[in-house]
Amino acid sequence: MRVEIFIPEPSRSGREGDRGALRRKAHYQETMEKRQLGPRISPLDVHNYNFHSILGQGGFSKVVLPSLANRKVAMKVIKKTPECNYNSIRIEASVLMMLHDNPFLCQGYVGFQTQHYAFLVMDYLSGGSLARHLEPGARHSSFLHNSGIVHRDLKPDNILLDQDGHVKICDFGLAVPNVFGDKTISGRAGTLGYMAPEVLQRQRYNAAVDWWALGIIICQMASGDSPFYEGNNREKIINSTIIDEPRITH
């Protein structure tokens, strides 16, 4: 579905401004008609939205959950203040417009403004943020460590989601129990690419090796790449992990 977003300039006085407003209104009615939201319900009137809850809040804006024509959307509400960066708002709207062909990126629908606020309407993504999934993984690792268990093989394949989207750590085949306090263990165990340098160098180690692996996983989730060499050459993987500075791709 094609997305067209436009943040109108502040209203101008006189007939020219009125004609411009009418053209913008006609443009959006036509656009939303194509989206099957119906021409009779204008997405440019904030009073046509039914507001349900606040999804998030920042210094100058908040994201709320409204619905229009029984369709839930996310709406970013930006308060217009002297400190407000209007160019940033237009850039965000333009970027949302550019992403309409990618099903893996948030889709924008419409942008409009009132005297005191600017609004960006976009997809409502009910699954929540990535932080929702990262935080349980860290919390579950802490529970293991507080129980004296070092997993030793944390990797994406061993962190699963149940049918309700809850994060579950699994596969304890390499786990070592009773590792409390200053106690350390030894032995090369785990999966190359997620093993900490001390494991690869056959040094003694503790639960910190699990945090290393979780850090690799977070980097992969954020950028799509490991911060170290991730080819098929075993020796290069080992040497990169031990010697190289981590690289974060953008």
mmCIF file of C-alpha atoms in Angstrom:
data_model
loop_
_atom_site.group_PDB
_atom_site.id
_atom_site.type_symbol
_atom_site.label_atom_id
_atom_site.label_comp_id
_atom_site.label_asym_id
_atom_site.label_seq_id
_atom_site.Cartn_x
_atom_site.Cartn_y
_atom_site.Cartn_z
ATOM 1 C CA MET A 1 0.000 0.000 0.000
ATOM 2 C CA ARG A 2 1.468 3.326 -1.032
ATOM 3 C CA VAL A 3 2.057 5.846 1.710
ATOM 4 C CA GLU A 4 1.884 9.585 1.216
ATOM 5 C CA ILE A 5 2.732 11.897 4.073
ATOM 6 C CA PHE A 6 2.845 15.662 4.091
ATOM 7 C CA ILE A 7 3.281 18.074 6.979
ATOM 8 C CA PRO A 8 1.418 21.229 5.974
ATOM 9 C CA GLU A 9 3.039 24.590 6.467
ATOM 10 C CA PRO A 10 1.321 26.870 8.995
ATOM 11 C CA SER A 11 -1.884 28.309 7.548
ATOM 12 C CA ARG A 12 -1.526 31.478 5.502
ATOM 13 C CA SER A 13 -4.084 34.220 5.538
ATOM 14 C CA GLY A 14 -6.052 35.148 2.445
ATOM 15 C CA ARG A 15 -7.625 33.251 -0.414
ATOM 16 C CA GLU A 16 -4.366 31.690 -1.559
ATOM 17 C CA GLY A 17 -3.972 30.008 1.834
ATOM 18 C CA ASP A 18 -7.600 28.857 1.765
ATOM 19 C CA ARG A 19 -7.212 27.344 -1.694
ATOM 20 C CA GLY A 20 -4.033 25.576 -0.559
ATOM 21 C CA ALA A 21 -5.836 24.129 2.449
ATOM 22 C CA LEU A 22 -8.670 22.890 0.242
ATOM 23 C CA ARG A 23 -6.211 21.258 -2.149
ATOM 24 C CA ARG A 24 -4.494 19.523 0.756
ATOM 25 C CA LYS A 25 -7.817 18.339 2.129
ATOM 26 C CA ALA A 26 -8.885 16.944 -1.260
ATOM 27 C CA HIS A 27 -5.502 15.251 -1.655
ATOM 28 C CA TYR A 28 -5.822 13.496 1.692
ATOM 29 C CA GLN A 29 -9.415 12.477 1.167
ATOM 30 C CA GLU A 30 -8.379 10.844 -2.100
ATOM 31 C CA THR A 31 -5.364 9.178 -0.482
ATOM 32 C CA MET A 32 -7.332 7.758 2.440
ATOM 33 C CA GLU A 33 -10.125 6.629 0.128
ATOM 34 C CA LYS A 34 -7.575 4.419 -1.585
ATOM 35 C CA ARG A 35 -6.742 2.984 1.822
ATOM 36 C CA GLN A 36 -10.349 2.015 2.397
ATOM 37 C CA LEU A 37 -10.681 4.251 5.422
ATOM 38 C CA GLY A 38 -13.496 6.079 3.679
ATOM 39 C CA PRO A 39 -13.681 9.645 2.343
ATOM 40 C CA ARG A 40 -16.257 10.693 4.943
ATOM 41 C CA ILE A 41 -13.856 10.269 7.873
ATOM 42 C CA SER A 42 -11.066 12.772 7.478
ATOM 43 C CA PRO A 43 -7.744 11.595 8.923
ATOM 44 C CA LEU A 44 -6.720 15.265 9.125
ATOM 45 C CA ASP A 45 -9.153 16.074 11.948
ATOM 46 C CA VAL A 46 -7.849 14.999 15.342
ATOM 47 C CA HIS A 47 -11.421 14.914 16.654
ATOM 48 C CA ASN A 48 -12.180 11.960 14.355
ATOM 49 C CA TYR A 49 -9.799 9.742 16.324
ATOM 50 C CA ASN A 50 -10.846 7.748 19.373
ATOM 51 C CA PHE A 51 -7.953 7.779 21.846
ATOM 52 C CA HIS A 52 -7.269 4.713 23.994
ATOM 53 C CA SER A 53 -3.909 4.985 25.756
ATOM 54 C CA ILE A 54 -0.399 6.441 25.808
ATOM 55 C CA LEU A 55 2.234 4.135 24.297
ATOM 56 C CA GLY A 56 5.316 6.215 25.099
ATOM 57 C CA GLN A 57 6.437 9.696 26.030
ATOM 58 C CA GLY A 58 9.518 11.867 25.463
ATOM 59 C CA GLY A 59 10.595 15.423 26.136
ATOM 60 C CA PHE A 60 8.644 17.141 23.354
ATOM 61 C CA SER A 61 6.316 14.409 22.129
ATOM 62 C CA LYS A 62 4.247 11.415 23.082
ATOM 63 C CA VAL A 63 3.001 8.407 21.131
ATOM 64 C CA VAL A 64 -0.636 7.513 21.690
ATOM 65 C CA LEU A 65 -2.926 4.713 20.559
ATOM 66 C CA PRO A 66 -6.030 6.002 18.757
ATOM 67 C CA SER A 67 -8.343 4.393 16.233
ATOM 68 C CA LEU A 68 -9.866 5.794 13.064
ATOM 69 C CA ALA A 69 -12.781 4.005 11.398
ATOM 70 C CA ASN A 70 -12.227 1.075 13.801
ATOM 71 C CA ARG A 71 -8.602 0.751 12.722
ATOM 72 C CA LYS A 72 -5.939 1.124 15.401
ATOM 73 C CA VAL A 73 -2.969 3.320 14.518
ATOM 74 C CA ALA A 74 -0.070 4.889 16.378
ATOM 75 C CA MET A 75 0.004 8.673 16.536
ATOM 76 C CA LYS A 76 3.047 10.743 17.433
ATOM 77 C CA VAL A 77 1.894 13.998 19.003
ATOM 78 C CA ILE A 78 4.497 16.772 18.987
ATOM 79 C CA LYS A 79 3.901 19.934 20.983
ATOM 80 C CA LYS A 80 4.820 23.065 19.041
ATOM 81 C CA THR A 81 7.135 25.157 21.184
ATOM 82 C CA PRO A 82 9.871 27.710 20.436
ATOM 83 C CA GLU A 83 12.373 24.867 20.944
ATOM 84 C CA CYS A 84 10.545 22.556 18.525
ATOM 85 C CA ASN A 85 12.567 21.551 15.445
ATOM 86 C CA TYR A 86 10.008 21.842 12.639
ATOM 87 C CA ASN A 87 12.503 20.697 10.036
ATOM 88 C CA SER A 88 13.038 17.498 12.014
ATOM 89 C CA ILE A 89 9.292 16.839 11.935
ATOM 90 C CA ARG A 90 9.190 17.260 8.163
ATOM 91 C CA ILE A 91 12.217 14.990 7.760
ATOM 92 C CA GLU A 92 10.594 12.279 9.869
ATOM 93 C CA ALA A 93 7.427 12.546 7.786
ATOM 94 C CA SER A 94 9.427 12.338 4.560
ATOM 95 C CA VAL A 95 11.362 9.294 5.768
ATOM 96 C CA LEU A 96 8.129 7.512 6.686
ATOM 97 C CA MET A 97 6.870 8.230 3.167
ATOM 98 C CA MET A 98 10.004 6.687 1.651
ATOM 99 C CA LEU A 99 9.549 3.390 3.515
ATOM 100 C CA HIS A 100 6.184 2.370 2.136
ATOM 101 C CA ASP A 101 7.554 -0.468 -0.025
ATOM 102 C CA ASN A 102 9.284 -2.333 2.813
ATOM 103 C CA PRO A 103 7.046 -4.632 4.899
ATOM 104 C CA PHE A 104 9.671 -4.786 7.664
ATOM 105 C CA LEU A 105 9.666 -1.051 8.412
ATOM 106 C CA CYS A 106 7.038 1.055 10.155
ATOM 107 C CA GLN A 107 4.565 2.478 7.639
ATOM 108 C CA GLY A 108 3.430 6.097 7.788
ATOM 109 C CA TYR A 109 -0.071 7.206 6.794
ATOM 110 C CA VAL A 110 -0.673 10.905 7.241
ATOM 111 C CA GLY A 111 0.704 14.030 8.888
ATOM 112 C CA PHE A 112 -1.177 17.168 9.913
ATOM 113 C CA GLN A 113 -1.072 19.972 12.440
ATOM 114 C CA THR A 114 -3.206 22.226 14.577
ATOM 115 C CA GLN A 115 -2.238 25.541 16.103
ATOM 116 C CA HIS A 116 -0.405 23.923 19.004
ATOM 117 C CA TYR A 117 0.463 20.381 17.875
ATOM 118 C CA ALA A 118 1.848 18.397 14.937
ATOM 119 C CA PHE A 119 0.677 14.823 14.368
ATOM 120 C CA LEU A 120 2.235 11.854 12.561
ATOM 121 C CA VAL A 121 0.002 8.823 12.060
ATOM 122 C CA MET A 122 1.647 5.469 11.425
ATOM 123 C CA ASP A 123 1.382 1.710 11.927
ATOM 124 C CA TYR A 124 0.373 0.471 15.363
ATOM 125 C CA LEU A 125 2.825 -2.344 16.097
ATOM 126 C CA SER A 126 1.197 -4.269 18.922
ATOM 127 C CA GLY A 127 4.204 -6.497 19.645
ATOM 128 C CA GLY A 128 5.995 -3.743 21.553
ATOM 129 C CA SER A 129 9.612 -2.620 21.314
ATOM 130 C CA LEU A 130 12.781 -4.666 21.015
ATOM 131 C CA ALA A 131 13.587 -3.647 24.591
ATOM 132 C CA ARG A 132 10.611 -5.727 25.648
ATOM 133 C CA HIS A 133 12.421 -8.821 24.374
ATOM 134 C CA LEU A 134 15.973 -7.844 25.342
ATOM 135 C CA GLU A 135 15.177 -7.065 28.960
ATOM 136 C CA PRO A 136 13.674 -10.512 29.742
ATOM 137 C CA GLY A 137 16.741 -12.188 28.225
ATOM 138 C CA ALA A 138 18.995 -10.242 30.576
ATOM 139 C CA ARG A 139 16.662 -10.863 33.506
ATOM 140 C CA HIS A 140 16.551 -14.609 32.823
ATOM 141 C CA SER A 141 20.359 -14.693 32.607
ATOM 142 C CA SER A 142 20.547 -12.953 35.975
ATOM 143 C CA PHE A 143 18.185 -15.542 37.450
ATOM 144 C CA LEU A 144 20.436 -18.344 36.177
ATOM 145 C CA HIS A 145 23.529 -16.678 37.615
ATOM 146 C CA ASN A 146 21.868 -15.965 40.955
ATOM 147 C CA SER A 147 21.060 -19.681 41.027
ATOM 148 C CA GLY A 148 24.722 -20.483 40.454
ATOM 149 C CA ILE A 149 24.235 -21.642 36.857
ATOM 150 C CA VAL A 150 26.453 -20.617 33.947
ATOM 151 C CA HIS A 151 24.710 -21.418 30.649
ATOM 152 C CA ARG A 152 27.847 -21.323 28.440
ATOM 153 C CA ASP A 153 25.953 -21.560 25.135
ATOM 154 C CA LEU A 154 23.786 -18.465 24.822
ATOM 155 C CA LYS A 155 23.053 -17.750 21.148
ATOM 156 C CA PRO A 156 19.964 -16.802 19.105
ATOM 157 C CA ASP A 157 19.067 -20.458 18.473
ATOM 158 C CA ASN A 158 18.821 -21.028 22.229
ATOM 159 C CA ILE A 159 16.606 -18.019 22.998
ATOM 160 C CA LEU A 160 13.062 -18.766 21.889
ATOM 161 C CA LEU A 161 9.646 -17.097 22.051
ATOM 162 C CA ASP A 162 6.532 -18.920 23.202
ATOM 163 C CA GLN A 163 3.120 -18.436 21.584
ATOM 164 C CA ASP A 164 2.500 -15.371 23.754
ATOM 165 C CA GLY A 165 5.797 -13.739 22.760
ATOM 166 C CA HIS A 166 7.571 -14.446 26.059
ATOM 167 C CA VAL A 167 11.339 -14.952 25.900
ATOM 168 C CA LYS A 168 12.613 -18.373 27.021
ATOM 169 C CA ILE A 169 16.241 -19.458 27.399
ATOM 170 C CA CYS A 170 16.666 -23.125 26.532
ATOM 171 C CA ASP A 171 19.266 -25.879 25.892
ATOM 172 C CA PHE A 172 21.174 -26.370 29.127
ATOM 173 C CA GLY A 173 23.351 -29.181 27.795
ATOM 174 C CA LEU A 174 26.574 -27.229 28.456
ATOM 175 C CA ALA A 175 25.426 -25.481 31.642
ATOM 176 C CA VAL A 176 27.478 -25.740 34.827
ATOM 177 C CA PRO A 177 25.709 -25.472 38.233
ATOM 178 C CA ASN A 178 26.996 -24.396 41.645
ATOM 179 C CA VAL A 179 29.091 -21.477 40.373
ATOM 180 C CA PHE A 180 28.668 -18.980 43.215
ATOM 181 C CA GLY A 181 30.703 -16.024 44.438
ATOM 182 C CA ASP A 182 34.328 -16.029 43.335
ATOM 183 C CA LYS A 183 34.231 -19.587 42.060
ATOM 184 C CA THR A 184 35.454 -20.070 38.499
ATOM 185 C CA ILE A 185 35.233 -22.933 36.039
ATOM 186 C CA SER A 186 37.187 -24.032 32.992
ATOM 187 C CA GLY A 187 36.742 -25.872 29.709
ATOM 188 C CA ARG A 188 36.145 -24.713 26.164
ATOM 189 C CA ALA A 189 32.396 -24.975 25.613
ATOM 190 C CA GLY A 190 29.845 -23.092 23.555
ATOM 191 C CA THR A 191 29.433 -21.955 19.957
ATOM 192 C CA LEU A 192 32.158 -20.131 18.056
ATOM 193 C CA GLY A 193 31.206 -16.521 17.541
ATOM 194 C CA TYR A 194 29.554 -16.336 20.978
ATOM 195 C CA MET A 195 32.382 -17.714 23.137
ATOM 196 C CA ALA A 196 34.261 -15.175 25.273
ATOM 197 C CA PRO A 197 38.034 -14.699 24.865
ATOM 198 C CA GLU A 198 38.793 -16.360 28.217
ATOM 199 C CA VAL A 199 36.922 -19.473 27.099
ATOM 200 C CA LEU A 200 38.799 -19.612 23.797
ATOM 201 C CA GLN A 201 42.116 -19.124 25.608
ATOM 202 C CA ARG A 202 41.255 -21.945 28.029
ATOM 203 C CA GLN A 203 41.446 -19.639 31.032
ATOM 204 C CA ARG A 204 39.226 -19.938 34.070
ATOM 205 C CA TYR A 205 35.979 -17.969 33.911
ATOM 206 C CA ASN A 206 32.607 -17.333 35.527
ATOM 207 C CA ALA A 207 29.118 -16.121 34.557
ATOM 208 C CA ALA A 208 30.629 -13.142 32.708
ATOM 209 C CA VAL A 209 30.955 -15.377 29.631
ATOM 210 C CA ASP A 210 27.156 -15.463 29.369
ATOM 211 C CA TRP A 211 27.024 -11.662 29.387
ATOM 212 C CA TRP A 212 29.608 -11.631 26.609
ATOM 213 C CA ALA A 213 27.402 -13.908 24.512
ATOM 214 C CA LEU A 214 24.332 -11.786 25.242
ATOM 215 C CA GLY A 215 26.256 -8.698 24.105
ATOM 216 C CA ILE A 216 27.073 -10.405 20.790
ATOM 217 C CA ILE A 217 23.391 -11.271 20.359
ATOM 218 C CA ILE A 218 22.303 -7.683 21.036
ATOM 219 C CA CYS A 219 24.810 -6.379 18.467
ATOM 220 C CA GLN A 220 23.457 -8.825 15.900
ATOM 221 C CA MET A 221 19.888 -7.785 16.621
ATOM 222 C CA ALA A 222 20.762 -4.101 16.341
ATOM 223 C CA SER A 223 22.941 -4.177 13.226
ATOM 224 C CA GLY A 224 22.515 -7.604 11.645
ATOM 225 C CA ASP A 225 26.231 -8.341 12.082
ATOM 226 C CA SER A 226 28.551 -9.691 14.744
ATOM 227 C CA PRO A 227 31.076 -7.184 16.117
ATOM 228 C CA PHE A 228 33.783 -9.705 15.170
ATOM 229 C CA TYR A 229 34.663 -11.834 12.155
ATOM 230 C CA GLU A 230 31.762 -14.168 11.390
ATOM 231 C CA GLY A 231 32.878 -16.159 8.353
ATOM 232 C CA ASN A 232 33.451 -19.908 8.141
ATOM 233 C CA ASN A 233 37.158 -19.900 9.018
ATOM 234 C CA ARG A 234 37.450 -21.310 12.532
ATOM 235 C CA GLU A 235 40.882 -19.842 13.265
ATOM 236 C CA LYS A 236 39.833 -16.404 12.034
ATOM 237 C CA ILE A 237 36.810 -16.473 14.328
ATOM 238 C CA ILE A 238 38.991 -17.366 17.310
ATOM 239 C CA ASN A 239 41.689 -14.808 16.522
ATOM 240 C CA SER A 240 39.174 -12.052 15.821
ATOM 241 C CA THR A 241 37.402 -12.656 19.134
ATOM 242 C CA ILE A 242 40.665 -12.599 21.097
ATOM 243 C CA ILE A 243 42.553 -9.835 19.279
ATOM 244 C CA ASP A 244 40.223 -7.525 17.340
ATOM 245 C CA GLU A 245 38.455 -4.474 18.687
ATOM 246 C CA PRO A 246 34.684 -4.916 18.306
ATOM 247 C CA ARG A 247 33.231 -3.154 15.278
ATOM 248 C CA ILE A 248 29.704 -1.810 15.288
ATOM 249 C CA THR A 249 28.187 -1.475 11.823
ATOM 250 C CA HIS A 250 25.443 1.034 10.963
#
